[in-house]
Amino acid sequence: MTRPSRLARFGFADNGAKAADLLGAEGLRLWDAEAQEPVGPDAAELLHALSRVADPNLALRQLHRMVEIAVRDEARATGSKGGELAEQPAAKDIVGTLHADQGLRRRLLAVLGASSALGDHLAANPGEWRTLATGRTGLPPSAEGHLELPESPTVPQLRKAYRVGLLRIAAADLTGGRGLEPTMNALSRLADETLAAAYRMAVAGVPTEPALAVVAMGKCGGNELNYVSDVDVIFVARGDEDLSAGTTVAAKLIEICGQVAWPVDAALRPEGSRGPLVRTLASHQAYYHRWARTWEFQALLKARPAAGDLALAQEWIDDLAPLVWHAAERPEAVQDVRDMRRKIIDNVPKDRVDREIKRGPGGLRDIEFAVQLLQLVHGRVDETLRRPGTLPALRALVTGGYVGRDDGEMLLRGYRFLRGVEHRLQLQNLRRTHTVPDDPDGERWLAAALGYVAAPGQDAVEAFRSDWVGHAAQVRRLHVKLLYQPLLEAVARVPAEALRMTPESAGKRLEVLGFADPAGALRHLQALTGGVTRTAAIQRTLLPMLLQEFADAPEPDRGLLNYRHVSDKLGSTPWYLRLLRDGGPVAMRLARVLSLSRYATDLLTRDPEALRLLAEDAELQPRSRDKLLDGFTAAADRHVEDADKAIAAVRASRRRELFRVASADILSRAGELAPAHPLDVDAVGIALSDITDATLTAALTVARRTHPGPEGLKFAVIGMGRLGSYEMSYPSDADVLFVHEAPEGTPEKDAHAIAEEMRRLLNAPAPDPALGIDADLRPEGRQGPLVRSLNAYQQYYARWSKVWESQALLRARWVCGDEDLGRRFEQLADGMRYPRGGLSREQVVEIRRIKARVETERLPRGADPNTHTKLGRGGLADVEWAVQLLQLRHAYALPELRLTRTLEALAAEAEAGLMARADAAAMTAGWTLAARVRNALTLVRGRPTDQLPRHGVELAGVVQLLGADDPGEFVDSYLRVSRRSRAAMERVMDT
């Protein structure tokens, strides 16, 4: 009775039962069934070698077959009757040689355990196993892909030589004697030599050898051939006189290679399988000039001479190179590559898409397409990228700064892993496959073939799956990141000559682009791109595209200067240029912000880290009021002991949020934010008001730490004007009232100290836009006390209030401080802003008189009343006065008019029939346009202004920022809209 279970520890399946038969007394006689151990140290070495291969059972069966066939053939040759298998000379020869030659043992058993097809080949060709024996020098046999052929080989000789070459490559690959790239190179060299031999055999059949070149394409052209693949080629004849014989030779070559090794695929030729098999140089030139599509130029990236007239092949490649390296400039090129990749995925059968390591998402094609698109775009001027192989090209992209080091390393690892899986899958049966098996046995074999071994707590198959899923996920992520980055399209649109960034080409380019000071701009470029550092290399990639964006703005020089300032501040940080290169739309967005807005540029140069906000649409959405309140207060709380440091942190937070809103405003106007993320003038007003609320809240917190006042002192800030109505613009001050409530006998000075401290903190010099605290709308204006108690406000409004103060209170709301006190102030304000019975005739007349006085006295000297956005005709003030007059007259009876926001109140008044809908529409258009222009003016100039200029670069900037085309037409449109708004206002005010 045998006890085969001890063999299981050598990796044999079925507890070693079958292995025991093959190894025991009736087989190779390497296993003692009774003792349950190898028969000697040599047998033990052989069993241990078997245990380390991918499939020990398969290796043992194939070895047993080899011995059986060798013994049978020897018996036939000698006429012997045979006998016990292990005692036959042929068996002793094989087993003895394996004992004696450790290198042969490792190589042969590795092949037998990984490839049933190569095992069948060795069994069918006795003695060929000796080609794996260690040579006299002690080195393994050549595995460089060379053929050993007689001078005039036959097809069977070529086939045998090819198989020997393939066997040696596989043996070296399986035993760790080489990495992935040497294996792919060796397979490609083997293909070249096979093509060359087939070419010589085919030429022997024609009277005169034609001038014919065989150009390797695809994986063979890239020197990255796998074990089983079609070999892609293109045939090129020199002239018409070579076509007939050349076609005969090409057809014969295809036939020979199909019999010897693999199909030769010439479908990448012009017109594909419908086109002639062989074309002349001139015919190729004509086709690629007129008809070739983007994918055909993409395929040419891997073209290289393989067989036949190699000089002619190189001439063909050189002739077409200029077309290849300008293909990316075609408008549809980048999108064509992306569409082709999507089509490939769509064509993978749904039941295999998750197991496809070549065409599926996260597969080899993802890496190849990303690399090739980057080559097409950047290789126009950077010749170091003109490499046919994926891995050499990827390394060149990393060296040149086009791909980040970490990203490049992840893609390199992913490519090696996926190609390693592909090689093992194909070696098993020498069949073309790229699909990971979905059955347990197949997965176990693949994991073992890849070198995964079970460890405590870890299954080999699970370890393989984990690595596969991880690599596929990273490859897919980086594929999307690289293939779909907006920078690619932007760079592709820049002519190749403009990308070279030499002083001569850059100088000419700057003049063409309209830079006012080309010499100064060139100095900026040289400062940014000089040297051989990686930083300079990335800048050389970015700047040609950025220059094009700057040139589209009214002041290109300012855009470049702003970019220089930002780069000088951030150039040494490791993330800055990486973010511009890899951060999706960041580079394009930065170019637009810098070229159009001094306001946003000033914010960015004071807070360069804010650049990160441009990476995601979600980051360019204004934060909610609650989040702002929490964030600003937290910033202040980090410096409890130092009021100045606390307010500096608050003001820094405000600066960051202003940049967020300004950038979103600029990009939203330009259509560069997703449709789901618009930012209109209404949203801007709310966002700026929320930021001001949060700033005042934090400032009050800091001020009360310095001046807490007596216990029970309540203090609140009331928003007025545009702050109160959530309609702040970039230049708006914070109009406020300060109200307090204190225990009886508490001096006013305590509350006054809090208000003064708030103003001191927010008005202190600092590198950010100041937030003016304007309390001039308080009772008695500047002559009145800065802070009053709620009772004092009530007494004042009851006895001394004027109609304009009631009008001002229409937009009053609690902002921060004690909420109960603030809400009680709002109730007090309701009695004044919604007076019972409305306004008297005298009060209406008074409002009209004040309105007329404001127009004549407050309009700045020299201002054009037709284009002044705030106080001009049909502008903000006109609409607001008309709306507020109706509120004062009717809101006591119509609660729906009790709204602080101008356009909401205007719509409610129209709905209530207090004005014609046409007048409401005209005033809405006038107010909205004036508000948009006012914000745009500040964004463009970087300083507050309300005057729309009639000409000049500032007008051009405003027009571009607002998405219009012609400045003159825009001014005419503004005048038309404001005239209609003015006329509507006059009708409402005179009613």
PDB file of C-alpha atoms in Angstrom, residues 702-849:
ATOM      1  CA  VAL A 702     -11.484  88.841  19.088  1.00  0.00           C
ATOM      2  CA  ALA A 703     -12.573  92.318  20.185  1.00  0.00           C
ATOM      3  CA  ARG A 704     -14.584  90.986  23.103  1.00  0.00           C
ATOM      4  CA  ARG A 705     -11.561  89.033  24.325  1.00  0.00           C
ATOM      5  CA  THR A 706      -9.744  92.364  24.626  1.00  0.00           C
ATOM      6  CA  HIS A 707     -12.764  94.286  25.937  1.00  0.00           C
ATOM      7  CA  PRO A 708     -15.168  91.769  27.469  1.00  0.00           C
ATOM      8  CA  GLY A 709     -17.093  94.474  29.324  1.00  0.00           C
ATOM      9  CA  PRO A 710     -19.161  93.849  32.415  1.00  0.00           C
ATOM     10  CA  GLU A 711     -21.139  90.673  32.888  1.00  0.00           C
ATOM     11  CA  GLY A 712     -24.456  90.837  31.082  1.00  0.00           C
ATOM     12  CA  LEU A 713     -23.309  93.266  28.390  1.00  0.00           C
ATOM     13  CA  LYS A 714     -24.969  92.365  25.103  1.00  0.00           C
ATOM     14  CA  PHE A 715     -23.568  93.601  21.795  1.00  0.00           C
ATOM     15  CA  ALA A 716     -24.791  93.109  18.228  1.00  0.00           C
ATOM     16  CA  VAL A 717     -23.807  94.251  14.752  1.00  0.00           C
ATOM     17  CA  ILE A 718     -26.572  95.190  12.303  1.00  0.00           C
ATOM     18  CA  GLY A 719     -25.847  95.006   8.585  1.00  0.00           C
ATOM     19  CA  MET A 720     -27.017  97.931   6.475  1.00  0.00           C
ATOM     20  CA  GLY A 721     -26.828  98.856   2.805  1.00  0.00           C
ATOM     21  CA  ARG A 722     -25.443  96.174   0.499  1.00  0.00           C
ATOM     22  CA  LEU A 723     -24.309  94.062   3.410  1.00  0.00           C
ATOM     23  CA  GLY A 724     -27.823  94.057   4.819  1.00  0.00           C
ATOM     24  CA  SER A 725     -29.354  93.138   1.458  1.00  0.00           C
ATOM     25  CA  TYR A 726     -26.796  90.407   0.589  1.00  0.00           C
ATOM     26  CA  GLU A 727     -25.799  92.457  -2.457  1.00  0.00           C
ATOM     27  CA  MET A 728     -22.171  93.274  -1.706  1.00  0.00           C
ATOM     28  CA  SER A 729     -19.768  93.764  -4.557  1.00  0.00           C
ATOM     29  CA  TYR A 730     -15.982  93.466  -4.488  1.00  0.00           C
ATOM     30  CA  PRO A 731     -15.404  97.145  -3.562  1.00  0.00           C
ATOM     31  CA  SER A 732     -18.212  97.364  -0.995  1.00  0.00           C
ATOM     32  CA  ASP A 733     -17.565  98.524   2.552  1.00  0.00           C
ATOM     33  CA  ALA A 734     -19.453  96.924   5.411  1.00  0.00           C
ATOM     34  CA  ASP A 735     -22.236  99.352   6.346  1.00  0.00           C
ATOM     35  CA  VAL A 736     -23.174  98.589   9.951  1.00  0.00           C
ATOM     36  CA  LEU A 737     -24.870  99.835  13.076  1.00  0.00           C
ATOM     37  CA  PHE A 738     -23.631  98.871  16.545  1.00  0.00           C
ATOM     38  CA  VAL A 739     -26.225  98.217  19.233  1.00  0.00           C
ATOM     39  CA  HIS A 740     -25.741  97.187  22.845  1.00  0.00           C
ATOM     40  CA  GLU A 741     -27.762  96.396  25.918  1.00  0.00           C
ATOM     41  CA  ALA A 742     -26.205  96.492  29.369  1.00  0.00           C
ATOM     42  CA  PRO A 743     -27.230  96.272  32.987  1.00  0.00           C
ATOM     43  CA  GLU A 744     -28.373  99.563  34.425  1.00  0.00           C
ATOM     44  CA  GLY A 745     -25.519 101.842  35.343  1.00  0.00           C
ATOM     45  CA  THR A 746     -23.050 100.307  32.895  1.00  0.00           C
ATOM     46  CA  PRO A 747     -21.101 103.079  31.124  1.00  0.00           C
ATOM     47  CA  GLU A 748     -21.394 103.472  27.342  1.00  0.00           C
ATOM     48  CA  LYS A 749     -17.628 103.382  27.031  1.00  0.00           C
ATOM     49  CA  ASP A 750     -17.510  99.579  27.421  1.00  0.00           C
ATOM     50  CA  ALA A 751     -19.625  98.985  24.316  1.00  0.00           C
ATOM     51  CA  HIS A 752     -17.831 101.813  22.527  1.00  0.00           C
ATOM     52  CA  ALA A 753     -14.482 100.115  23.195  1.00  0.00           C
ATOM     53  CA  ILE A 754     -15.722  96.896  21.554  1.00  0.00           C
ATOM     54  CA  ALA A 755     -16.814  98.728  18.412  1.00  0.00           C
ATOM     55  CA  GLU A 756     -13.593 100.707  18.189  1.00  0.00           C
ATOM     56  CA  GLU A 757     -11.525  97.561  18.645  1.00  0.00           C
ATOM     57  CA  MET A 758     -13.404  95.894  15.783  1.00  0.00           C
ATOM     58  CA  ARG A 759     -12.691  98.844  13.524  1.00  0.00           C
ATOM     59  CA  ARG A 760      -9.026  98.944  14.581  1.00  0.00           C
ATOM     60  CA  LEU A 761      -8.503  95.280  13.937  1.00  0.00           C
ATOM     61  CA  LEU A 762     -10.130  95.290  10.502  1.00  0.00           C
ATOM     62  CA  ASN A 763      -8.611  98.562   9.327  1.00  0.00           C
ATOM     63  CA  ALA A 764      -5.033  97.769  10.398  1.00  0.00           C
ATOM     64  CA  PRO A 765      -2.526  97.655   7.486  1.00  0.00           C
ATOM     65  CA  ALA A 766      -2.222  94.131   6.122  1.00  0.00           C
ATOM     66  CA  PRO A 767      -1.478  92.370   2.798  1.00  0.00           C
ATOM     67  CA  ASP A 768      -5.090  91.842   1.850  1.00  0.00           C
ATOM     68  CA  PRO A 769      -8.051  93.915   0.666  1.00  0.00           C
ATOM     69  CA  ALA A 770      -9.249  96.129   3.488  1.00  0.00           C
ATOM     70  CA  LEU A 771     -12.763  95.723   4.814  1.00  0.00           C
ATOM     71  CA  GLY A 772     -13.983  99.191   5.594  1.00  0.00           C
ATOM     72  CA  ILE A 773     -16.370  99.456   8.551  1.00  0.00           C
ATOM     73  CA  ASP A 774     -18.793 102.255   7.719  1.00  0.00           C
ATOM     74  CA  ALA A 775     -21.146 103.306  10.524  1.00  0.00           C
ATOM     75  CA  ASP A 776     -22.266 106.581   8.907  1.00  0.00           C
ATOM     76  CA  LEU A 777     -25.872 105.401   8.615  1.00  0.00           C
ATOM     77  CA  ARG A 778     -26.252 105.577  12.401  1.00  0.00           C
ATOM     78  CA  PRO A 779     -28.471 108.232  13.980  1.00  0.00           C
ATOM     79  CA  GLU A 780     -26.939 111.699  13.590  1.00  0.00           C
ATOM     80  CA  GLY A 781     -24.351 110.243  11.216  1.00  0.00           C
ATOM     81  CA  ARG A 782     -20.704 110.941  12.054  1.00  0.00           C
ATOM     82  CA  GLN A 783     -21.710 113.424  14.740  1.00  0.00           C
ATOM     83  CA  GLY A 784     -23.660 110.773  16.634  1.00  0.00           C
ATOM     84  CA  PRO A 785     -22.292 108.191  19.067  1.00  0.00           C
ATOM     85  CA  LEU A 786     -20.739 105.111  17.423  1.00  0.00           C
ATOM     86  CA  VAL A 787     -22.756 102.730  19.612  1.00  0.00           C
ATOM     87  CA  ARG A 788     -26.240 103.162  21.070  1.00  0.00           C
ATOM     88  CA  SER A 789     -28.401 101.050  23.272  1.00  0.00           C
ATOM     89  CA  LEU A 790     -31.559  99.565  21.862  1.00  0.00           C
ATOM     90  CA  ASN A 791     -33.581 102.027  23.973  1.00  0.00           C
ATOM     91  CA  ALA A 792     -31.556 104.937  22.623  1.00  0.00           C
ATOM     92  CA  TYR A 793     -32.236 103.822  19.058  1.00  0.00           C
ATOM     93  CA  GLN A 794     -35.938 103.539  19.877  1.00  0.00           C
ATOM     94  CA  GLN A 795     -36.082 106.997  21.403  1.00  0.00           C
ATOM     95  CA  TYR A 796     -34.169 108.546  18.523  1.00  0.00           C
ATOM     96  CA  TYR A 797     -36.295 106.953  15.809  1.00  0.00           C
ATOM     97  CA  ALA A 798     -39.488 107.905  17.671  1.00  0.00           C
ATOM     98  CA  ARG A 799     -38.554 111.588  18.040  1.00  0.00           C
ATOM     99  CA  TRP A 800     -35.970 112.628  15.496  1.00  0.00           C
ATOM    100  CA  SER A 801     -35.880 110.127  12.631  1.00  0.00           C
ATOM    101  CA  LYS A 802     -36.078 111.421   9.067  1.00  0.00           C
ATOM    102  CA  VAL A 803     -37.546 109.654   6.079  1.00  0.00           C
ATOM    103  CA  TRP A 804     -34.125 108.796   4.611  1.00  0.00           C
ATOM    104  CA  GLU A 805     -33.316 106.894   7.804  1.00  0.00           C
ATOM    105  CA  SER A 806     -36.466 104.838   7.410  1.00  0.00           C
ATOM    106  CA  GLN A 807     -35.346 104.183   3.859  1.00  0.00           C
ATOM    107  CA  ALA A 808     -31.897 103.060   5.061  1.00  0.00           C
ATOM    108  CA  LEU A 809     -33.487 100.655   7.532  1.00  0.00           C
ATOM    109  CA  LEU A 810     -35.200  98.794   4.663  1.00  0.00           C
ATOM    110  CA  ARG A 811     -32.040  96.710   4.311  1.00  0.00           C
ATOM    111  CA  ALA A 812     -31.187  96.333   8.002  1.00  0.00           C
ATOM    112  CA  ARG A 813     -30.563  92.797   9.317  1.00  0.00           C
ATOM    113  CA  TRP A 814     -28.774  91.180  12.237  1.00  0.00           C
ATOM    114  CA  VAL A 815     -25.264  90.046  11.282  1.00  0.00           C
ATOM    115  CA  CYS A 816     -23.473  88.914  14.415  1.00  0.00           C
ATOM    116  CA  GLY A 817     -23.247  89.268  18.176  1.00  0.00           C
ATOM    117  CA  ASP A 818     -26.175  88.663  20.482  1.00  0.00           C
ATOM    118  CA  GLU A 819     -28.925  87.266  18.259  1.00  0.00           C
ATOM    119  CA  ASP A 820     -31.797  88.097  20.577  1.00  0.00           C
ATOM    120  CA  LEU A 821     -30.686  91.714  20.691  1.00  0.00           C
ATOM    121  CA  GLY A 822     -30.250  91.766  16.938  1.00  0.00           C
ATOM    122  CA  ARG A 823     -33.719  90.342  16.303  1.00  0.00           C
ATOM    123  CA  ARG A 824     -35.264  92.920  18.625  1.00  0.00           C
ATOM    124  CA  PHE A 825     -33.508  95.644  16.673  1.00  0.00           C
ATOM    125  CA  GLU A 826     -35.034  94.229  13.467  1.00  0.00           C
ATOM    126  CA  GLN A 827     -38.482  94.445  15.086  1.00  0.00           C
ATOM    127  CA  LEU A 828     -37.750  98.046  16.012  1.00  0.00           C
ATOM    128  CA  ALA A 829     -36.681  98.705  12.427  1.00  0.00           C
ATOM    129  CA  ASP A 830     -39.916  97.200  11.082  1.00  0.00           C
ATOM    130  CA  GLY A 831     -41.900  99.972  12.702  1.00  0.00           C
ATOM    131  CA  MET A 832     -39.801 102.571  10.933  1.00  0.00           C
ATOM    132  CA  ARG A 833     -39.312 101.016   7.493  1.00  0.00           C
ATOM    133  CA  TYR A 834     -42.890  99.875   7.114  1.00  0.00           C
ATOM    134  CA  PRO A 835     -44.670 102.973   8.593  1.00  0.00           C
ATOM    135  CA  ARG A 836     -48.332 102.552   9.302  1.00  0.00           C
ATOM    136  CA  GLY A 837     -50.295 104.166   6.501  1.00  0.00           C
ATOM    137  CA  GLY A 838     -47.220 104.469   4.327  1.00  0.00           C
ATOM    138  CA  LEU A 839     -45.702 107.822   3.457  1.00  0.00           C
ATOM    139  CA  SER A 840     -47.302 111.214   3.469  1.00  0.00           C
ATOM    140  CA  ARG A 841     -47.253 113.326   0.335  1.00  0.00           C
ATOM    141  CA  GLU A 842     -44.587 115.539   1.907  1.00  0.00           C
ATOM    142  CA  GLN A 843     -42.401 112.511   2.632  1.00  0.00           C
ATOM    143  CA  VAL A 844     -42.684 111.287  -0.962  1.00  0.00           C
ATOM    144  CA  VAL A 845     -41.676 114.725  -2.182  1.00  0.00           C
ATOM    145  CA  GLU A 846     -38.767 114.711   0.270  1.00  0.00           C
ATOM    146  CA  ILE A 847     -37.490 111.386  -1.069  1.00  0.00           C
ATOM    147  CA  ARG A 848     -37.672 112.663  -4.626  1.00  0.00           C
ATOM    148  CA  ARG A 849     -35.801 115.819  -3.559  1.00  0.00           C
TER     149      ARG A 849
END
